[in-house]
Short mmCIF file of C-alpha atoms and ligand atoms in Angstrom, two decimals:
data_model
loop_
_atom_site.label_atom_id
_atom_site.label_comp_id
_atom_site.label_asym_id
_atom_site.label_seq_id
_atom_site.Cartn_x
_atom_site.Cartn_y
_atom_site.Cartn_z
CA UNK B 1 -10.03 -11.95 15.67
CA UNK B 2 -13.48 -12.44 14.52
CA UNK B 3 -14.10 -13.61 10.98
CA UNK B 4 -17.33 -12.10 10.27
CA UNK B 5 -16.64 -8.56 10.67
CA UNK B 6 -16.36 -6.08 13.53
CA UNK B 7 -14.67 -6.85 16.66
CA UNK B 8 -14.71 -3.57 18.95
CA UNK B 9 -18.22 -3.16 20.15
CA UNK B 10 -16.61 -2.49 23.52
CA UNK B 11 -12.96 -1.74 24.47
CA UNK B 12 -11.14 -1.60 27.56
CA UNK B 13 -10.08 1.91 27.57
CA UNK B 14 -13.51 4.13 27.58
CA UNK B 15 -14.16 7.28 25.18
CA UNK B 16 -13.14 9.57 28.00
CA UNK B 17 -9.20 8.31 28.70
CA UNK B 18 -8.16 9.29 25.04
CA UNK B 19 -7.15 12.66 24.47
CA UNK B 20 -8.97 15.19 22.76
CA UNK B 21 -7.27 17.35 19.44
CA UNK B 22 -8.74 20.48 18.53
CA UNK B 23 -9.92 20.51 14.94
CA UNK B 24 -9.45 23.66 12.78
CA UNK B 25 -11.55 23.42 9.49
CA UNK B 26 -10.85 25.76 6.44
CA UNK B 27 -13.62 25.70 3.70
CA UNK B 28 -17.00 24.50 4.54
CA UNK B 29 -18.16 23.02 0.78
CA UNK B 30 -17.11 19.71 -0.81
CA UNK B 31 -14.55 18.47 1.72
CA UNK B 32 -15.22 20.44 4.75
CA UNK B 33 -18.40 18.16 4.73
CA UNK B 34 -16.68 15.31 4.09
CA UNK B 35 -13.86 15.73 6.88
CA UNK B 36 -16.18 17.13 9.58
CA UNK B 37 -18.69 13.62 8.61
CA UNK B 38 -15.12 11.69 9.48
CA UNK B 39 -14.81 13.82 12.64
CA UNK B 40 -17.93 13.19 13.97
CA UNK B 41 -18.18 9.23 13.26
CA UNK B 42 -14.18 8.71 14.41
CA UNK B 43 -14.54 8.44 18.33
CA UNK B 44 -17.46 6.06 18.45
CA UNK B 45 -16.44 3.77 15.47
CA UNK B 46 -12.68 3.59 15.54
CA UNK B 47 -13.16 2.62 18.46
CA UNK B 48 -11.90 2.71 21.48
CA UNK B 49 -10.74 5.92 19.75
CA UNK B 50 -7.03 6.67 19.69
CA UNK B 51 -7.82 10.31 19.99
CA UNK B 52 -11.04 12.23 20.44
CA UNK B 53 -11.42 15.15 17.44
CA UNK B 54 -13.02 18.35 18.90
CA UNK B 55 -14.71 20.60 16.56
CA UNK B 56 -13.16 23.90 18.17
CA UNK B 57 -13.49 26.61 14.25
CA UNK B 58 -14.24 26.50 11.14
CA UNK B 59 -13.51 29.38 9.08
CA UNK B 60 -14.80 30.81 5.90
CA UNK B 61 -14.71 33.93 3.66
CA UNK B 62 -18.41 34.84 3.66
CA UNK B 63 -19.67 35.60 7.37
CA UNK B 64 -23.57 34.27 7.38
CA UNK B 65 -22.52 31.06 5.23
CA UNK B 66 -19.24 30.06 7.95
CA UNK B 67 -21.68 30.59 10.33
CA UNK B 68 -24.32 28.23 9.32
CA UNK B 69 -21.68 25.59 8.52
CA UNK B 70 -19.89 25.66 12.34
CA UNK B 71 -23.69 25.62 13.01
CA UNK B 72 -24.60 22.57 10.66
CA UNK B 73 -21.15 20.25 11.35
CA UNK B 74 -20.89 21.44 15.23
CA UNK B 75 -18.08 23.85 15.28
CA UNK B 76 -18.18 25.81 18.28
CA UNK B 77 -16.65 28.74 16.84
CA UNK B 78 -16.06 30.26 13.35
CA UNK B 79 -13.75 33.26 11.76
CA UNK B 80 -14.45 34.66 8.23
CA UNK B 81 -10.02 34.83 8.32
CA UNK B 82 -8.24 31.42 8.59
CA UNK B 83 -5.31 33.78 10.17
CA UNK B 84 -7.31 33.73 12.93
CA UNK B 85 -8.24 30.53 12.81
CA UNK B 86 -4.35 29.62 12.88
CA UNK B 87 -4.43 32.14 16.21
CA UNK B 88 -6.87 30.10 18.08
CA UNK B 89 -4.59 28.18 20.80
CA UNK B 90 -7.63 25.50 21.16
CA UNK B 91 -6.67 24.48 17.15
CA UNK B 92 -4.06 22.12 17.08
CA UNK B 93 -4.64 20.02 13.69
CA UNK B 94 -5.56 22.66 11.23
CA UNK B 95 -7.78 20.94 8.41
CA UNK B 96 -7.06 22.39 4.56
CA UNK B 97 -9.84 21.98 2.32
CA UNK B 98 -9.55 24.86 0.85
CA UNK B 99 -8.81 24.97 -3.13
CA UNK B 100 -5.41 24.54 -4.32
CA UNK B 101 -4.15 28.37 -4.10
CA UNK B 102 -5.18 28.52 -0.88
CA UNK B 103 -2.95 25.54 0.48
CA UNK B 104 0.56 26.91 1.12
CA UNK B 105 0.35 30.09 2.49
CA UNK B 106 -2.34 28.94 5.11
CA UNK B 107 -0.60 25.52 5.72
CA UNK B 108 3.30 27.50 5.83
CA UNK B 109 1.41 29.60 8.62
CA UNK B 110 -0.13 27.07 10.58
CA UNK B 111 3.53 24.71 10.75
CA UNK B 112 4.76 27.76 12.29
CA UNK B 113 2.23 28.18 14.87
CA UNK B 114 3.03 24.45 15.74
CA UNK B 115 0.02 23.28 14.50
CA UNK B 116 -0.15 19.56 13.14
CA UNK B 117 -1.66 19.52 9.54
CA UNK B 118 -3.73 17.73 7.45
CA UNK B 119 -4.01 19.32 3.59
CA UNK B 120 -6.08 18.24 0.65
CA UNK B 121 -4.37 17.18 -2.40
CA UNK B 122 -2.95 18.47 -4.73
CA UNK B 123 -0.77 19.29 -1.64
CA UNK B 124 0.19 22.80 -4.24
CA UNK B 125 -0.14 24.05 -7.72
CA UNK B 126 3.27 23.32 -8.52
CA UNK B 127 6.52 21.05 -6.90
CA UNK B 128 8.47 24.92 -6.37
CA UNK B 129 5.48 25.34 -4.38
CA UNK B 130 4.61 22.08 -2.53
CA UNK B 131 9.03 22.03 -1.38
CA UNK B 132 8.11 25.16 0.43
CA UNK B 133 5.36 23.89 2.55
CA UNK B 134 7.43 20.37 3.14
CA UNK B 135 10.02 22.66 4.27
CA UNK B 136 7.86 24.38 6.50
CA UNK B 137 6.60 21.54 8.24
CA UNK B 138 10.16 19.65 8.52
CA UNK B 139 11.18 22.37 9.99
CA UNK B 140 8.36 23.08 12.61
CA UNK B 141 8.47 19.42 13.68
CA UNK B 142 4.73 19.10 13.28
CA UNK B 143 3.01 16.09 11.87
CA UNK B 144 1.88 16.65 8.31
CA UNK B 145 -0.74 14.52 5.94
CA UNK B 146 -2.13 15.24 2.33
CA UNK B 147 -5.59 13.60 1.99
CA UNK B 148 -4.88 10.98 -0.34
CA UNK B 149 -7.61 9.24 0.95
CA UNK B 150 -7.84 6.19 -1.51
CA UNK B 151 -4.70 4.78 0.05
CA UNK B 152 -7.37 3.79 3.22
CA UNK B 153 -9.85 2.17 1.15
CA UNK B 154 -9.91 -1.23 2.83
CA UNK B 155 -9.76 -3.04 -1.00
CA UNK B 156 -6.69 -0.88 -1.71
CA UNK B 157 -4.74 -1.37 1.49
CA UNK B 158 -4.91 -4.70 0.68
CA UNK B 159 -3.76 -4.70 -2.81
CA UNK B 160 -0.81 -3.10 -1.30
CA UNK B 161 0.17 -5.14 1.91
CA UNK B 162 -0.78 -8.62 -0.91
CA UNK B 163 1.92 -6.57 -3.27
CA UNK B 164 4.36 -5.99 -0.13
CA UNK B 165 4.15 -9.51 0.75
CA UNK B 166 5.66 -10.47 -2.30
CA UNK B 167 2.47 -11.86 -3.58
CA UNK B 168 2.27 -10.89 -6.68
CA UNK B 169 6.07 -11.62 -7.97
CA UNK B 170 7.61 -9.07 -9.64
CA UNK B 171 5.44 -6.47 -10.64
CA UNK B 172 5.27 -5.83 -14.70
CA UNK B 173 2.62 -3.38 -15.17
CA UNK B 174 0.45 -0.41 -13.13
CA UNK B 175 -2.38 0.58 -15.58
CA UNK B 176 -4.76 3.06 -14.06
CA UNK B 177 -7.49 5.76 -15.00
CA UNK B 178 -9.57 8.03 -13.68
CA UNK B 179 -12.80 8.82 -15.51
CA UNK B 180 -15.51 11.56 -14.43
CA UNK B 181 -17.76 13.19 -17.41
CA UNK B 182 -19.41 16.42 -15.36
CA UNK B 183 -17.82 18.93 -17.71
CA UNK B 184 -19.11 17.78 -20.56
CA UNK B 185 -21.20 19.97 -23.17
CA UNK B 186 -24.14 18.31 -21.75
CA UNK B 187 -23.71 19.68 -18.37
CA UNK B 188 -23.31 23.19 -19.43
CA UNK B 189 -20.56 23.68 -16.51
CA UNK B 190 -19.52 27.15 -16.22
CA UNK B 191 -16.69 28.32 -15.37
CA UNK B 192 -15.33 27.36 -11.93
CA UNK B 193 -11.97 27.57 -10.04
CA UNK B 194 -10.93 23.98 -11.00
CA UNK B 195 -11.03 25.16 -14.57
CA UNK B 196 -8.56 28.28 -13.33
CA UNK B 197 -4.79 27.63 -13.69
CA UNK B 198 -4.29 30.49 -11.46
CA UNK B 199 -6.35 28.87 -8.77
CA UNK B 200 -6.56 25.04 -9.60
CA UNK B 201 -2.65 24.97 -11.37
CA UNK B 202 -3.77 22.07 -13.59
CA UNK B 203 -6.65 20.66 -15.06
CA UNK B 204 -7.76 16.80 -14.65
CA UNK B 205 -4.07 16.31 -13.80
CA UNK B 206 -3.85 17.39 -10.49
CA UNK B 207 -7.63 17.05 -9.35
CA UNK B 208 -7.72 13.03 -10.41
CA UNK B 209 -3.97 12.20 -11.94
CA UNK B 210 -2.66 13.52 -8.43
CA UNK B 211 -5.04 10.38 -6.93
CA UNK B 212 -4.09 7.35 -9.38
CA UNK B 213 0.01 8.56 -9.04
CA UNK B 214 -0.42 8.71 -5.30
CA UNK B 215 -1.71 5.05 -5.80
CA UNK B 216 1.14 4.32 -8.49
CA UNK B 217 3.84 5.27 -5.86
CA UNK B 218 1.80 3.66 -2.78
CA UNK B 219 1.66 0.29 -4.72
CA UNK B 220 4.45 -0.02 -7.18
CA UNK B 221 6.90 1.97 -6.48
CA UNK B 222 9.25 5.40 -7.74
CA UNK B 223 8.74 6.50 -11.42
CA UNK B 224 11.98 7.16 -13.07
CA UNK B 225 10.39 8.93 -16.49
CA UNK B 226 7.06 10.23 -17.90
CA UNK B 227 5.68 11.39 -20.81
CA UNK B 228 2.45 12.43 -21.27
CA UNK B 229 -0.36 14.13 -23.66
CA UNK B 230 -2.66 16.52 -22.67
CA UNK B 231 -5.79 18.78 -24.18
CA UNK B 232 -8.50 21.13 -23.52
CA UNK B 233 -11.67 19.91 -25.29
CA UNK B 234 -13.41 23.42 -24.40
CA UNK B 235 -11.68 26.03 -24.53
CA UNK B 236 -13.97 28.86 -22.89
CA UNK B 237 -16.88 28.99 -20.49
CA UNK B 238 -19.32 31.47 -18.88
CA UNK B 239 -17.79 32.84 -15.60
CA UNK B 240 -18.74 35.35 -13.78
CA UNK B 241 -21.56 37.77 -14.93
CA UNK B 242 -22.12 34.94 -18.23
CA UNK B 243 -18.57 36.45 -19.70
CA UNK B 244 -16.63 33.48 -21.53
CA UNK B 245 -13.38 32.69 -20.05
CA UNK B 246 -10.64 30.64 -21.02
CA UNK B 247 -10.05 27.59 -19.53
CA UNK B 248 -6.25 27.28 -19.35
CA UNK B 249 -5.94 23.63 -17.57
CA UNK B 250 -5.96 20.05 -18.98
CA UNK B 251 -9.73 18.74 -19.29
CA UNK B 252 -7.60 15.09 -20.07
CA UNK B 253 -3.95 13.67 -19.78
CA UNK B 254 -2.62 10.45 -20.73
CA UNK B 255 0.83 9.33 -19.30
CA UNK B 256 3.26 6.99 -19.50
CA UNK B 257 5.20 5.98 -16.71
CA UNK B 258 8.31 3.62 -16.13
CA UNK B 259 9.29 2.85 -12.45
CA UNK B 260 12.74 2.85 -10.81
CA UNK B 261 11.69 -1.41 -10.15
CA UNK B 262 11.13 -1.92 -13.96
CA UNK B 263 7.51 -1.70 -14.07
CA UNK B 264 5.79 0.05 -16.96
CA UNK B 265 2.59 2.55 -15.69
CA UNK B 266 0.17 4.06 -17.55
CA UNK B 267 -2.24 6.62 -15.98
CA UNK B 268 -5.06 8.41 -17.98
CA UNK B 269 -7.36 11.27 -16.34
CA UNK B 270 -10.42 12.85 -17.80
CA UNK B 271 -13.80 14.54 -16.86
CA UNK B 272 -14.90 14.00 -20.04
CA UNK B 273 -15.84 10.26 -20.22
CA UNK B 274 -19.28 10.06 -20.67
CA UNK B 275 -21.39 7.80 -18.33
CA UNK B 276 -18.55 7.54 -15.80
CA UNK B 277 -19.12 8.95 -12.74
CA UNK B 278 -16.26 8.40 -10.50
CA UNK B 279 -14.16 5.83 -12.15
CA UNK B 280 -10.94 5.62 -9.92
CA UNK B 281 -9.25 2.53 -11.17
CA UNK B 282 -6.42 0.32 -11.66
CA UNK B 283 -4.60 -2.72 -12.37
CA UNK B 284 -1.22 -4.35 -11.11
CA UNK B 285 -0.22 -7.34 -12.76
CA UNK B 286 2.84 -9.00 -11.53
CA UNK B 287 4.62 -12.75 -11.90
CA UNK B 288 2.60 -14.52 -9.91
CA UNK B 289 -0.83 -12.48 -9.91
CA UNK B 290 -2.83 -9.84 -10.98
CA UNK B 291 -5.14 -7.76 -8.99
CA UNK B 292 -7.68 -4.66 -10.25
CA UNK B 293 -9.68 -2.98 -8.21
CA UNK B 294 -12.72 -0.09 -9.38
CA UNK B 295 -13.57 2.81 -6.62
CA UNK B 296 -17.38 2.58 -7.94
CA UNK B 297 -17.37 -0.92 -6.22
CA UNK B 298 -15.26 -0.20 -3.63
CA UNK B 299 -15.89 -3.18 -1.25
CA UNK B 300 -14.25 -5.69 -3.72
CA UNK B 301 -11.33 -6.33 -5.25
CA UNK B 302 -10.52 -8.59 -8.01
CA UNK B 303 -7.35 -11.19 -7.28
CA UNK B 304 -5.82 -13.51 -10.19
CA UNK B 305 -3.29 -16.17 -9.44
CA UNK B 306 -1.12 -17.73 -11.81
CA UNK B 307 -1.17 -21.05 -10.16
CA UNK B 308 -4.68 -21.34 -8.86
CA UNK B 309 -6.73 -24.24 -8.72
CA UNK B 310 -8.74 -25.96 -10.76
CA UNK B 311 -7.75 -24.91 -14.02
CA UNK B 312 -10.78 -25.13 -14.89
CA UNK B 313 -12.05 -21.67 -12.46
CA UNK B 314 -8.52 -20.40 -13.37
CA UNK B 315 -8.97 -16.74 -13.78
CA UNK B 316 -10.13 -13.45 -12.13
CA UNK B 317 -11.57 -13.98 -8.65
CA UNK B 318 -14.35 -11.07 -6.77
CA UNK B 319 -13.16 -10.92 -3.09
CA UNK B 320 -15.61 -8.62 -1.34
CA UNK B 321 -13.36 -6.97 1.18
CA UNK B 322 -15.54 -6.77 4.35
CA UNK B 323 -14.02 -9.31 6.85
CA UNK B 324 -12.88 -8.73 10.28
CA UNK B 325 -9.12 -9.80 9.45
CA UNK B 326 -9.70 -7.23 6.37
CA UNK B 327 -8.31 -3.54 6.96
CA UNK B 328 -9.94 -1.02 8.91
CA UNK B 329 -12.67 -3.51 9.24
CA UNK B 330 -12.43 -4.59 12.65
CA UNK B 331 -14.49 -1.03 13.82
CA UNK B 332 -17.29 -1.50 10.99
CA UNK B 333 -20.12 -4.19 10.40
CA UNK B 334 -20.55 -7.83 9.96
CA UNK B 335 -18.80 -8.94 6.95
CA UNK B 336 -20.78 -7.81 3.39
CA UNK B 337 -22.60 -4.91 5.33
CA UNK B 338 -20.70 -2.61 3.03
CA UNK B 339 -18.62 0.87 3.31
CA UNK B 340 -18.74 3.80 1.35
CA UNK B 341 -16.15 6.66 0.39
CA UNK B 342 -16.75 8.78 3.50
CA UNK B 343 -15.76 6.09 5.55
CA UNK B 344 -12.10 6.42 3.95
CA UNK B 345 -11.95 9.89 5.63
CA UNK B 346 -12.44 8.15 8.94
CA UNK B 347 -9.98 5.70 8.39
CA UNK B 348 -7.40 8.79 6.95
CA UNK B 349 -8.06 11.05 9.65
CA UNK B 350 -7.39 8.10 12.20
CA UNK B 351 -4.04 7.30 11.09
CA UNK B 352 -2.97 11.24 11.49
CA UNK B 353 -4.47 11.11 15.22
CA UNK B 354 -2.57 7.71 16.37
CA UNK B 355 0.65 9.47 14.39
CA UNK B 356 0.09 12.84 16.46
CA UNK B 357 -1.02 11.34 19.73
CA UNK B 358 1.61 7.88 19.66
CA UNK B 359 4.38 10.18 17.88
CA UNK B 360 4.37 8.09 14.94
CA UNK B 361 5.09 8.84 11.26
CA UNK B 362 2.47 9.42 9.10
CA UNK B 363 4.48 7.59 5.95
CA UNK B 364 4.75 5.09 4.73
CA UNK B 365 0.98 3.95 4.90
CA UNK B 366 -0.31 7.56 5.24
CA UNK B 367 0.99 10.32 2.20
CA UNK B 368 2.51 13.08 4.04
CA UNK B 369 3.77 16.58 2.65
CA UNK B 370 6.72 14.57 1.00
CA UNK B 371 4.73 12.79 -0.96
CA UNK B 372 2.18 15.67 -1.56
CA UNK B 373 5.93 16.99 -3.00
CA UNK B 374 6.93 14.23 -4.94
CA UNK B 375 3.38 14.22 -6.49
CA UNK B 376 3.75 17.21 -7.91
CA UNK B 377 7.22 16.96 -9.15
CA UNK B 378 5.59 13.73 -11.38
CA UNK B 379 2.61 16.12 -11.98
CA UNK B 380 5.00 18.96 -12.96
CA UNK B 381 6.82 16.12 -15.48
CA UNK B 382 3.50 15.55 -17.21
CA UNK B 383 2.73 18.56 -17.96
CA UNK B 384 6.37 19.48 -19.17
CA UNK B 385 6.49 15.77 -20.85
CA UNK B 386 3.25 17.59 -22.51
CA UNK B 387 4.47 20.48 -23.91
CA UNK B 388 7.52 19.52 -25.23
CA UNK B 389 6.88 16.19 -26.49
CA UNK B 390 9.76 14.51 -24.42
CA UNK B 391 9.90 12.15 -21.99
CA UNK B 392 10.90 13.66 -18.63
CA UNK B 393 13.18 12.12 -15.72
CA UNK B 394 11.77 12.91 -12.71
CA UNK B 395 13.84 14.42 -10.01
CA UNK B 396 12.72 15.11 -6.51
N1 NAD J 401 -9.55 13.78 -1.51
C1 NAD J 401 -10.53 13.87 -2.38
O1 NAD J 401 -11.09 12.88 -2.81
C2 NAD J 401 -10.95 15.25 -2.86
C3 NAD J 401 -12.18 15.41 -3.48
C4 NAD J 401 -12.56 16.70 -3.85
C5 NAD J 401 -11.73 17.77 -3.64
N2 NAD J 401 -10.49 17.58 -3.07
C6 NAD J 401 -9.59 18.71 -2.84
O2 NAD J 401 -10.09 19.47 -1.75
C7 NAD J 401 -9.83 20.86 -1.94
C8 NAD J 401 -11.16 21.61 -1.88
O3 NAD J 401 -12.00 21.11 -2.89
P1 NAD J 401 -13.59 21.12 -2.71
O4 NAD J 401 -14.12 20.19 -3.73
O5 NAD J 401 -13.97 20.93 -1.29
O6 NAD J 401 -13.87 22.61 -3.17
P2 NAD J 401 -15.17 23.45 -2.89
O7 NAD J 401 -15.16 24.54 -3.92
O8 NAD J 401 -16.36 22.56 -2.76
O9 NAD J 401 -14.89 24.08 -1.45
C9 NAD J 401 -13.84 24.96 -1.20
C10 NAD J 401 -14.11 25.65 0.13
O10 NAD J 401 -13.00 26.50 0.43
C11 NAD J 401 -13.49 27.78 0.83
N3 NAD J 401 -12.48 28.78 0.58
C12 NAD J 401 -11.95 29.18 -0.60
N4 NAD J 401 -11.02 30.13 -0.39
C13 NAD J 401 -10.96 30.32 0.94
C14 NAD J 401 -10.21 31.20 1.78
N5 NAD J 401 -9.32 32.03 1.28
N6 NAD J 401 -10.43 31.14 3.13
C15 NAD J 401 -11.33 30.27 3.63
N7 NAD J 401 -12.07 29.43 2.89
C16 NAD J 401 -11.89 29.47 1.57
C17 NAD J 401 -14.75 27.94 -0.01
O11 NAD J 401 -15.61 28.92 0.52
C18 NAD J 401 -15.35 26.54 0.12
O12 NAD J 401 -16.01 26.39 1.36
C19 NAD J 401 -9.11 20.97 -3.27
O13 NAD J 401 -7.74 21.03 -3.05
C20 NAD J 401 -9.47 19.69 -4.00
O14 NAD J 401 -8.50 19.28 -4.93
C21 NAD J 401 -10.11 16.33 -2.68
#
């Protein structure tokens, strides 16, 4: 394997031997962009590609905007109703990027049409919710996937296979944070559906928290217990028509977290932290190492080892994750010619296509609905941890 980057400008088996999936996009804003971007680049860069994704419908509430997005991304058809979306016999991975009230119902439908799935996260509003839709899909047989897409960033797969290797000893401690500030007064946000219990069913809990206890499970392991804090810093905002609303979600939540292996976790989540603007975070220190790693420079990781030499360099070493032997990188560029976030759609999106096309499961490298599940159920804890000012075993 090369040691300067990518490997796979050619491959044996040509573009046109792989299969082609039909694609079924719901929602057209914020992640419909960002999926359709990692349907587009897949066949040419993961290449040769395992499957080929074919843009068959995207669907959308408001006619002339669904239209100019299967327009814009390549979709050859669109429906302003994802029932019929779900209807279409050319769809056979239906794509949720929907917000969060709009997950189960369409997701419940599509396992029953026998369509595979791929759903943002928070995979539901609530666990009671998210055990229906794993139910639906264990029972339809179909592959499933929540887009926890952070578990493919090349810097964070390898932070876990160093961590499954045994590298780092026992593990001790899982500190991580999420940090946005784009709600703050300064931004004069209105209000939006992510502020919305109803709609969102928590706050900076399930939009970010969801992300950094995905990676808390990925990495370390089962949490046994939480307990966590959580507030609204504003408490009303102008919604529709400039009338104030109340915003009944967490704007922050701090957490602590002990895991079934002994580890102590703690996980903090705001959108109020002023000058960061995408601060996705952590640390694992373990026996024999320690390793932290910052989504805002997502090419590196930093690596400590207990018994590195010289003492005299002994501390925290910057590996920039970009080499051929790497993960994922064998389909990118020569080594240093960096990645960015959209890429970790590509390498998401991937994984679900070799699992649906080489029947493979999409666990335990890719989260599927049973860890969209368990998610919530430690979401749920937090919240309930929150409120009543106890710590909270968590049950799944
Ligand atoms: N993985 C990540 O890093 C990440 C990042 C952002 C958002 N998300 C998740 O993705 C989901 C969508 O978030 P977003 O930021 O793209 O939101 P958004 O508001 O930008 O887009 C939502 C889209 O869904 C459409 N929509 C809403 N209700 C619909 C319905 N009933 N039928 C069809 N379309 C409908 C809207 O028109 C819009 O196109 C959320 O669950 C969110 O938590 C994940």
């Amino acid at each position: 394997m090369s040691e300067t980057g990518f490997t796979t400008m050619a491959g044996p088996k040509s573009e046109r031997s792989a299969p082609e999936i039909g694609i079924g996009m719901m929602g057209y804003a914020f992640m419909g962009k960002a999926h359709s971007n990692a349907f587009k680049k897949l066949p040419y860069m993961m290449y040769p590609p395992v499957a080929i994704p074919k843009l068959v419908a995207i669907a959308g509430r408001n006619e002339a905007a669904v239209q100019e997005a299967a327009a814009r991304y390549g979709y050859v058809k669109y429906y302003t109703d994802w029932q019929d979306l779900l209807k279409d016999d050319d769809v056979q991975l239906f794509d949720n990027g929907a917000p969060n009230d709009a997950h189960a119902e369409p997701c419940i439908a599509a396992a029953k049409a026998g369509k595979h799935i791929l759903c943002e996260k928070p995979l539901a509003r609530t666990a009671k919710e998210a055990a229906t839709m794993l139910d639906a899909v264990t029972k339809a047989g179909v592959k499933h996937a929540v887009a926890f897409n952070y578990r493919f960033v090349p810097a964070v797969r390898l932070a876990k296979d160093l961590i499954m290797e045994g590298k780092l000893g026992q593990i001790y401690h899982f500190r991580a944070v999420y940090l946005q500030e784009w709600i703050m007064p300064h931004y004069g946000t209105p209000h939006i559906w992510r502020l919305d219990k109803s709609v969102a069913g928590s706050g900076a809990l399930g939009d970010l928290g969801a992300h950094i206890i995905d990676l808390g499970r990925f990495l370390v392991g089962e949490p046994r217990r939480a307990m966590g804090a959580a507030q609204t810093f504003i408490k009303e905002r102008p919604g529709e028509g400039g009338k104030m609303t109340p915003v009944d979600v967490d704007d922050a939540f701090v957490a602590t977290v002990e895991f079934e292996n002994g580890a102590l976790g703690t996980l903090e989540a705001t959108r109020y932290a002023g000058g960061h603007k995408n601060s996705n975070c952590f640390e694992v220190n373990g026996e024999k190492g320690s390793i932290r790693f910052n989504l805002e420079r997502m090419n590196e990781l930093e690596v400590f080892w207990v018994d590195d030499q010289p003492k005299e360099t002994h501390g925290f070493h910057n590996v920039i994750v970009s080499e051929g032997y790497h993960p994922f990188w064998a389909n990118w560029w020569p080594h240093g010619h960096i990645i960015g976030w959209e890429h970790t759609f590509v390498h998401e999106i991937n994984h679900l296509l070799d699992a649906i096309v080489n029947d493979k499961s999409v666990a335990p490298y890719g989260a599927d609905f049973e860890d969209g599940y368990k998610n919530a159920v430690i979401c749920d804890a937090i919240l309930e941890s929150a409120e009543s000012g106890r710590r909270v075993d968590i049950r799944y």
